[in-house]
Short mmCIF file of C-alpha atoms in Angstrom, two decimals:
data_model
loop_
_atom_site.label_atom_id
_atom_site.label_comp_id
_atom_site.label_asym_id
_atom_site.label_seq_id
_atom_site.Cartn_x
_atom_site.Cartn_y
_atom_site.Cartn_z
CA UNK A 58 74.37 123.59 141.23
CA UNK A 59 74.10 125.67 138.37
CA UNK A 60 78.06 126.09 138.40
CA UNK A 61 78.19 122.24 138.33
CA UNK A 62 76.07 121.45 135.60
CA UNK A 63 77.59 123.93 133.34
CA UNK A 64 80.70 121.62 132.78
CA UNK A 65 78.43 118.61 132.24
CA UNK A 66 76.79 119.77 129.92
CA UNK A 67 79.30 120.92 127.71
CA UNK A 68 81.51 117.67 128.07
CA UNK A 69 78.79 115.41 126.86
CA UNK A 70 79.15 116.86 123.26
CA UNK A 71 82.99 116.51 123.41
CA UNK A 72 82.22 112.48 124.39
CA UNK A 73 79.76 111.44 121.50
CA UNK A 74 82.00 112.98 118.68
CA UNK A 75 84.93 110.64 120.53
CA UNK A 76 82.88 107.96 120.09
CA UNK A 77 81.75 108.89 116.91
CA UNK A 78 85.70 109.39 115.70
CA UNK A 79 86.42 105.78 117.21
CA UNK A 80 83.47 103.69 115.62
CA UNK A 81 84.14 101.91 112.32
CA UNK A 82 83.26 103.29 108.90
CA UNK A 83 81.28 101.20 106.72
CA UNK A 84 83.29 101.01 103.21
CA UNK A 85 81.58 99.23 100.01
CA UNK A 86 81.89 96.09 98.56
CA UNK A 87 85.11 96.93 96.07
CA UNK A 88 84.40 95.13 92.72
CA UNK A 89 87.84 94.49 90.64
CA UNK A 90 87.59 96.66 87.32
CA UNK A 91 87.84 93.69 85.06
CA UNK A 92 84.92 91.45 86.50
CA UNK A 93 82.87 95.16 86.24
CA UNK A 94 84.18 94.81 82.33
CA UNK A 95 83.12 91.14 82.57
CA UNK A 96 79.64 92.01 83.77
CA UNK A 97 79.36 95.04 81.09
CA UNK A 98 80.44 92.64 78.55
CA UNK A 99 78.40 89.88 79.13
CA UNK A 100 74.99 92.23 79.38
CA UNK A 101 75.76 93.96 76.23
CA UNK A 102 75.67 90.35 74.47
CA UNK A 103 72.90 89.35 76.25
CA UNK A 104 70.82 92.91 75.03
CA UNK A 105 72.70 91.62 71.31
CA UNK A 106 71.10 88.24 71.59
CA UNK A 107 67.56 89.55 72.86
CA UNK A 108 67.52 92.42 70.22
CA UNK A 109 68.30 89.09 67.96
CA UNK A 110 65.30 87.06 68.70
CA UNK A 111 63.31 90.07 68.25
CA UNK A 112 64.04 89.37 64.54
CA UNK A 113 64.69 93.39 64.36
CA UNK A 114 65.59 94.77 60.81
CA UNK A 115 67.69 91.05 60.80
CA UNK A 116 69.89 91.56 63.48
CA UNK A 117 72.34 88.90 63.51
CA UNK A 118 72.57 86.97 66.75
CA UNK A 119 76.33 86.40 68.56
CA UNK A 120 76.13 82.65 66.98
CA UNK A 121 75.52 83.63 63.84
CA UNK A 122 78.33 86.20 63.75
CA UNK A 123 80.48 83.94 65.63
CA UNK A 124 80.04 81.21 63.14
CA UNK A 125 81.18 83.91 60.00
CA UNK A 126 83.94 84.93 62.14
CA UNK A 127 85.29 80.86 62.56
CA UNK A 128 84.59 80.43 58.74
CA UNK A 129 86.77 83.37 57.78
CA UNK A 130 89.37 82.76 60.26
CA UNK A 131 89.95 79.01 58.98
CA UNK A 132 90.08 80.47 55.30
CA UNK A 133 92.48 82.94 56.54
CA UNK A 134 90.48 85.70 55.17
CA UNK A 135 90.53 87.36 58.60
CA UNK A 136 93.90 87.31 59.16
CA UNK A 137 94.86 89.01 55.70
CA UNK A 138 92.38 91.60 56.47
CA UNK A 139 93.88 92.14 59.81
CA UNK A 140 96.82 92.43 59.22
CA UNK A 141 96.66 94.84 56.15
CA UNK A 142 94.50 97.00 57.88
CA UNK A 143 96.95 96.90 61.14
CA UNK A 144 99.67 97.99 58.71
CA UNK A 145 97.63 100.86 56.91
CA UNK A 146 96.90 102.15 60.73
CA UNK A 147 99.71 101.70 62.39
CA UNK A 148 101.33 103.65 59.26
CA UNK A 149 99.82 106.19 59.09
CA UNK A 150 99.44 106.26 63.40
CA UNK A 151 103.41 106.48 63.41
CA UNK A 152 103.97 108.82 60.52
CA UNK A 153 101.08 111.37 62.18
CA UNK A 154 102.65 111.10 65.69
CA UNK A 155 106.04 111.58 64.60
CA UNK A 156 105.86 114.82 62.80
CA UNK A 157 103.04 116.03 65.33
CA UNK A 158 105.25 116.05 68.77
CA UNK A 159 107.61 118.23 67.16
CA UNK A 160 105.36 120.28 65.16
CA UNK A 161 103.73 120.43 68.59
CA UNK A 162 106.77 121.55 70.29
CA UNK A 163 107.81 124.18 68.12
CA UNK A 164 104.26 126.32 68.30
CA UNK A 165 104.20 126.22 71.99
CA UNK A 166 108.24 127.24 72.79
CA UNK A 167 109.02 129.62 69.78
CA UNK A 168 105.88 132.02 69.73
CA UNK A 169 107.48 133.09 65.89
CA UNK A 170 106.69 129.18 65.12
CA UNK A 171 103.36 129.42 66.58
CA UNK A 172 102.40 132.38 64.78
CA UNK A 173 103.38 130.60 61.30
CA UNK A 174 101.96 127.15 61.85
CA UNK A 175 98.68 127.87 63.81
CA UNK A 176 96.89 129.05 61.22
CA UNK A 177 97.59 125.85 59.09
CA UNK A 178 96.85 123.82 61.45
CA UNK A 179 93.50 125.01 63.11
CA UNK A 180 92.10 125.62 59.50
CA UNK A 181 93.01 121.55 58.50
CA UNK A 182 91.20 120.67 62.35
CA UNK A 183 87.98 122.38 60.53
CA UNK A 184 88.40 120.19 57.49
CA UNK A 185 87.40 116.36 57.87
CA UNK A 186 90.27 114.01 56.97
CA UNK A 187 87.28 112.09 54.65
CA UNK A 188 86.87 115.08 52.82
CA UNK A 189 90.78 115.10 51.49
CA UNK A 190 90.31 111.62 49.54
CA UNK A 191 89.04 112.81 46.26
CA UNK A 192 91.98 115.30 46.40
CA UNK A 193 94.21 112.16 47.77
CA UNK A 194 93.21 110.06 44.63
CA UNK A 195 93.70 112.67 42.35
CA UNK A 196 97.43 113.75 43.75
CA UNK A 197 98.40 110.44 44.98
CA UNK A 198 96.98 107.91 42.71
CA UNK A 199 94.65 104.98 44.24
CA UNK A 200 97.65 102.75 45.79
CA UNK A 201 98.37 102.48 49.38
CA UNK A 202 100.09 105.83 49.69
CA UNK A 203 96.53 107.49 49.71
CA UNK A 204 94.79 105.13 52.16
CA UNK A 205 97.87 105.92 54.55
CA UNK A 206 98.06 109.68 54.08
CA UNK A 207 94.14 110.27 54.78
CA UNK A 208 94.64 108.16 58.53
CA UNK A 209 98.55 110.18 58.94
CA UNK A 210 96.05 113.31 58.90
CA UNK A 211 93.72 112.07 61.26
CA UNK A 212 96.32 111.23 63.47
CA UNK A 213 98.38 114.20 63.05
CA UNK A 214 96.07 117.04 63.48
CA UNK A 215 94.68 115.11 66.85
CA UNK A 216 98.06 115.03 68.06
CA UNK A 217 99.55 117.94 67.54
CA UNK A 218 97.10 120.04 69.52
CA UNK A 219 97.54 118.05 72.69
CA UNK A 220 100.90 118.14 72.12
CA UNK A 221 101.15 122.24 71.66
CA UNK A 222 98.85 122.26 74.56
CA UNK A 223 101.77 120.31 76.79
CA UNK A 224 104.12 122.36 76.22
CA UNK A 225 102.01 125.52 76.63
CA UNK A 226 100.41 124.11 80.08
CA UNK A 227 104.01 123.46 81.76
CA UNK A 228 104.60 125.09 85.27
CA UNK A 229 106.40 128.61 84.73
CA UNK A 230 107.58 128.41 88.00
CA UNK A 231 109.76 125.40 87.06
CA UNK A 232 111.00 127.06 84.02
CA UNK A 233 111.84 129.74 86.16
CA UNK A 234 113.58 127.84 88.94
CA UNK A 235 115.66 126.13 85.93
CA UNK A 236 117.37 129.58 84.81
CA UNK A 237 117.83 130.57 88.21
CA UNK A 238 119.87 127.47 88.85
CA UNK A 239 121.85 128.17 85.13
CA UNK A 240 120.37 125.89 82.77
CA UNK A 241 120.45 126.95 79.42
CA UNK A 242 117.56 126.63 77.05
CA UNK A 243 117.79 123.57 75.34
CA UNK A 244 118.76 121.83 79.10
CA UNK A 245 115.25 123.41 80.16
CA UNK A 246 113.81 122.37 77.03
CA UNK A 247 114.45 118.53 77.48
CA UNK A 248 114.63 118.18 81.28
CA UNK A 249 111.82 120.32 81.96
CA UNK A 250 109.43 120.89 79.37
CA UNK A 251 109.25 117.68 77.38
CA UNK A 252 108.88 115.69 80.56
CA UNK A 253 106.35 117.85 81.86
CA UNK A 254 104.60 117.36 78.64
CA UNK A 255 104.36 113.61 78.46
CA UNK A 256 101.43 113.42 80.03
CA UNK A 257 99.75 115.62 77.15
CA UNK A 258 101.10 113.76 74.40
CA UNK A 259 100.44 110.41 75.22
CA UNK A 260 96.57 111.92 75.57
CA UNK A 261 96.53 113.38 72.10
CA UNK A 262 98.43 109.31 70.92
CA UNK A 263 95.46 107.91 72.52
CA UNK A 264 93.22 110.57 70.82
CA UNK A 265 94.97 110.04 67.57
CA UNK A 266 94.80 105.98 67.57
CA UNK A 267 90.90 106.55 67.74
CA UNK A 268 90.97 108.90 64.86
CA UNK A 269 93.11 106.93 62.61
CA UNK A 270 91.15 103.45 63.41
CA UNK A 271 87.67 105.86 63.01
CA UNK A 272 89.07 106.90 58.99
CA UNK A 273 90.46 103.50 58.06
CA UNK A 274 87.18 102.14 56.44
CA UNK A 275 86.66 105.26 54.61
CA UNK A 276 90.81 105.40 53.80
CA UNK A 277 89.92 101.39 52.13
CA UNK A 278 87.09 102.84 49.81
CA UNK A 279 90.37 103.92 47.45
CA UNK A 280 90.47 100.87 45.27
CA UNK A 281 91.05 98.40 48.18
CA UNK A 282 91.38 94.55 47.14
CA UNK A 283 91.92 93.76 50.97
CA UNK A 284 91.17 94.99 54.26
CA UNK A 285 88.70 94.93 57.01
CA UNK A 286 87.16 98.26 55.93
CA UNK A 287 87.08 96.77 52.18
CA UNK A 288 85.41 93.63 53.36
CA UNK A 289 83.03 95.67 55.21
CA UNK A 290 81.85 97.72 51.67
CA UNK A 291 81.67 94.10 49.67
CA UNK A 292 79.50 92.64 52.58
CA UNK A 293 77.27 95.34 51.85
CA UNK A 294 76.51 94.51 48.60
CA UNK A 295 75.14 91.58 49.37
CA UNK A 296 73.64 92.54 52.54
CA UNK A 297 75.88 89.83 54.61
CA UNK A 298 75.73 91.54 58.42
CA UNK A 299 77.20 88.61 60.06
CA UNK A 300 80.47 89.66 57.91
CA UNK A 301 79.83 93.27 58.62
CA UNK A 302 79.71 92.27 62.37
CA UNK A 303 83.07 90.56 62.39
CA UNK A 304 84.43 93.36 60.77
CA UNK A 305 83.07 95.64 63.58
CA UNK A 306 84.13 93.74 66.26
CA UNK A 307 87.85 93.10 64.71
CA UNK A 308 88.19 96.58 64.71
CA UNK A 309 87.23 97.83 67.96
CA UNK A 310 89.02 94.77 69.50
CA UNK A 311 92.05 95.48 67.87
CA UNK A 312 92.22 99.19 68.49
CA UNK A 313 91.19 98.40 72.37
CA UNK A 314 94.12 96.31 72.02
CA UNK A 315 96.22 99.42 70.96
CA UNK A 316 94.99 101.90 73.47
CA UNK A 317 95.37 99.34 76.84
CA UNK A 318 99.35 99.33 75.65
CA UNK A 319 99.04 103.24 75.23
CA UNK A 320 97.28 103.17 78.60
CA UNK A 321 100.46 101.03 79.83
CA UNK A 322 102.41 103.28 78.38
CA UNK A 323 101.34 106.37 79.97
CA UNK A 324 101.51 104.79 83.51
CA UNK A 325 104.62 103.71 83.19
CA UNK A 326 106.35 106.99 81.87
CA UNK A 327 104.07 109.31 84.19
CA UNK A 328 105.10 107.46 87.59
CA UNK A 329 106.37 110.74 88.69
CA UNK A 330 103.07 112.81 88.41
CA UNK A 331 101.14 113.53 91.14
CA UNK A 332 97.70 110.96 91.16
CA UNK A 333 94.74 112.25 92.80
#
């Protein structure tokens, strides 16, 4: 008997985890990421309007600062902000990501290059991009050239880390495998390296964008006679927050704006990565 039950007892284990393997899985309820945007975004301006009615320090209500933003937009103040402050940005966004990729480049493949430049570069990191505008105004006047060189630094210094950083991080082993198969260094260089650094660059765009829209009000303090930051400061004077709102809200829309088509970007040019 004893030789019998043995085997019966050891099968019953090997049954229940069969079961177990075949029964269904419970899975969540997926929720699409833009109705869980649409839910965030409709509680934040329903905390907005209760904060409102609480009548604290004045908070403007969403009416309120929708009805400024519909009486600036049908004066075409708005627009003219808009659109000089999208120019100042994107400016001084171009400019900063242009010379940083291939500042970038140079520090992480020629070590001679890296010695030289680091040193420049991590001590400007240390230095806010606010604190260059008295030196700006003095050098460079109180035009537009100063409001565009203080967001180019922002932009530059938080690109070019990300992408040295690329270009340091790439795979040795495909370097290696390169030379082994007889490409030179400038064929290793773009088919290797600079795709492999994508990735890393269009981090440090994104990472730049913010920096450049986050120094664009202080950039409009230098004699500015237009401009969302600039319309910001004269609100202030005469303590008009539903204009300060609008301003707000203009510029975080439109620099969401810019990073979703970074974002788009980044997909589309990084198929080939690996997701996890």
């Amino acid at each position: 008997m004893s030789s019998t039950e043995t085997p019966l007892k050891r099968s019953e284990p090997v049954r229940d985890s069969a079961e177990d393997t075949r029964a269904p899985r419970r899975r969540g309820v997926r929720v699409p990421p833009f109705a869980l945007n649409l839910i965030a975004l409709a509680a934040g301006v329903g905390v907005w309007a209760w904060l409102a009615s609480l009548e604290v320090q004045a908070l403007p209500g969403p009416v309120a600062v929708a009805g400024r933003a519909g009486e600036l937009i049908a004066d075409g103040t708005l627009a003219d902000d808009a659109l000089a402050s999208l120019r100042r940005v994107l400016t001084g966004f171009a400019l900063g990501t242009l010379l940083a990729v291939p500042v970038g480049f140079l520090m992480g493949w020629y070590p001679v290059a890296r010695g030289l430049l680091e040193p420049y570069v991590q001590f400007f990191r240390t230095v806010p991009p606010l604190a260059m505008i008295p030196l700006a105004i003095v050098l460079l006047g109180i035009g537009e050239v100063p409001k565009v060189f203080v967001i180019f630094l922002a932009a530059f210094l938080s690109s070019v880390v990300a992408a040295f950083q690329g270009v340091v991080g790439v795979n040795r082993t495909l370097i290696d495998a390169a030379r082994v198969l007889g490409a030179r260094d400038g064929t290793i260089f773009l088919k290797v390296v600079v795709p492999a650094s994508a990735p890393f660059i269009l981090v440090g765009m994104r990472i730049g964008l913010g920096s450049a829209w986050g120094t664009l009000v202080a950039a409009e303090l230098i004699a500015a006679q237009e401009g969302l930051g600039f319309r910001m400061q004269s609100a202030q004077l005469y303590y008009d927050l539903p204009t300060i709102f609008v301003g707000l809200i203009t510029i975080g829309l439109l620099g969401l704006l810019m990073d979703r088509l970074l974002l788009l970007a980044e997909r589309r040019l990084t198929r080939w990565q690996e997701t996890r």
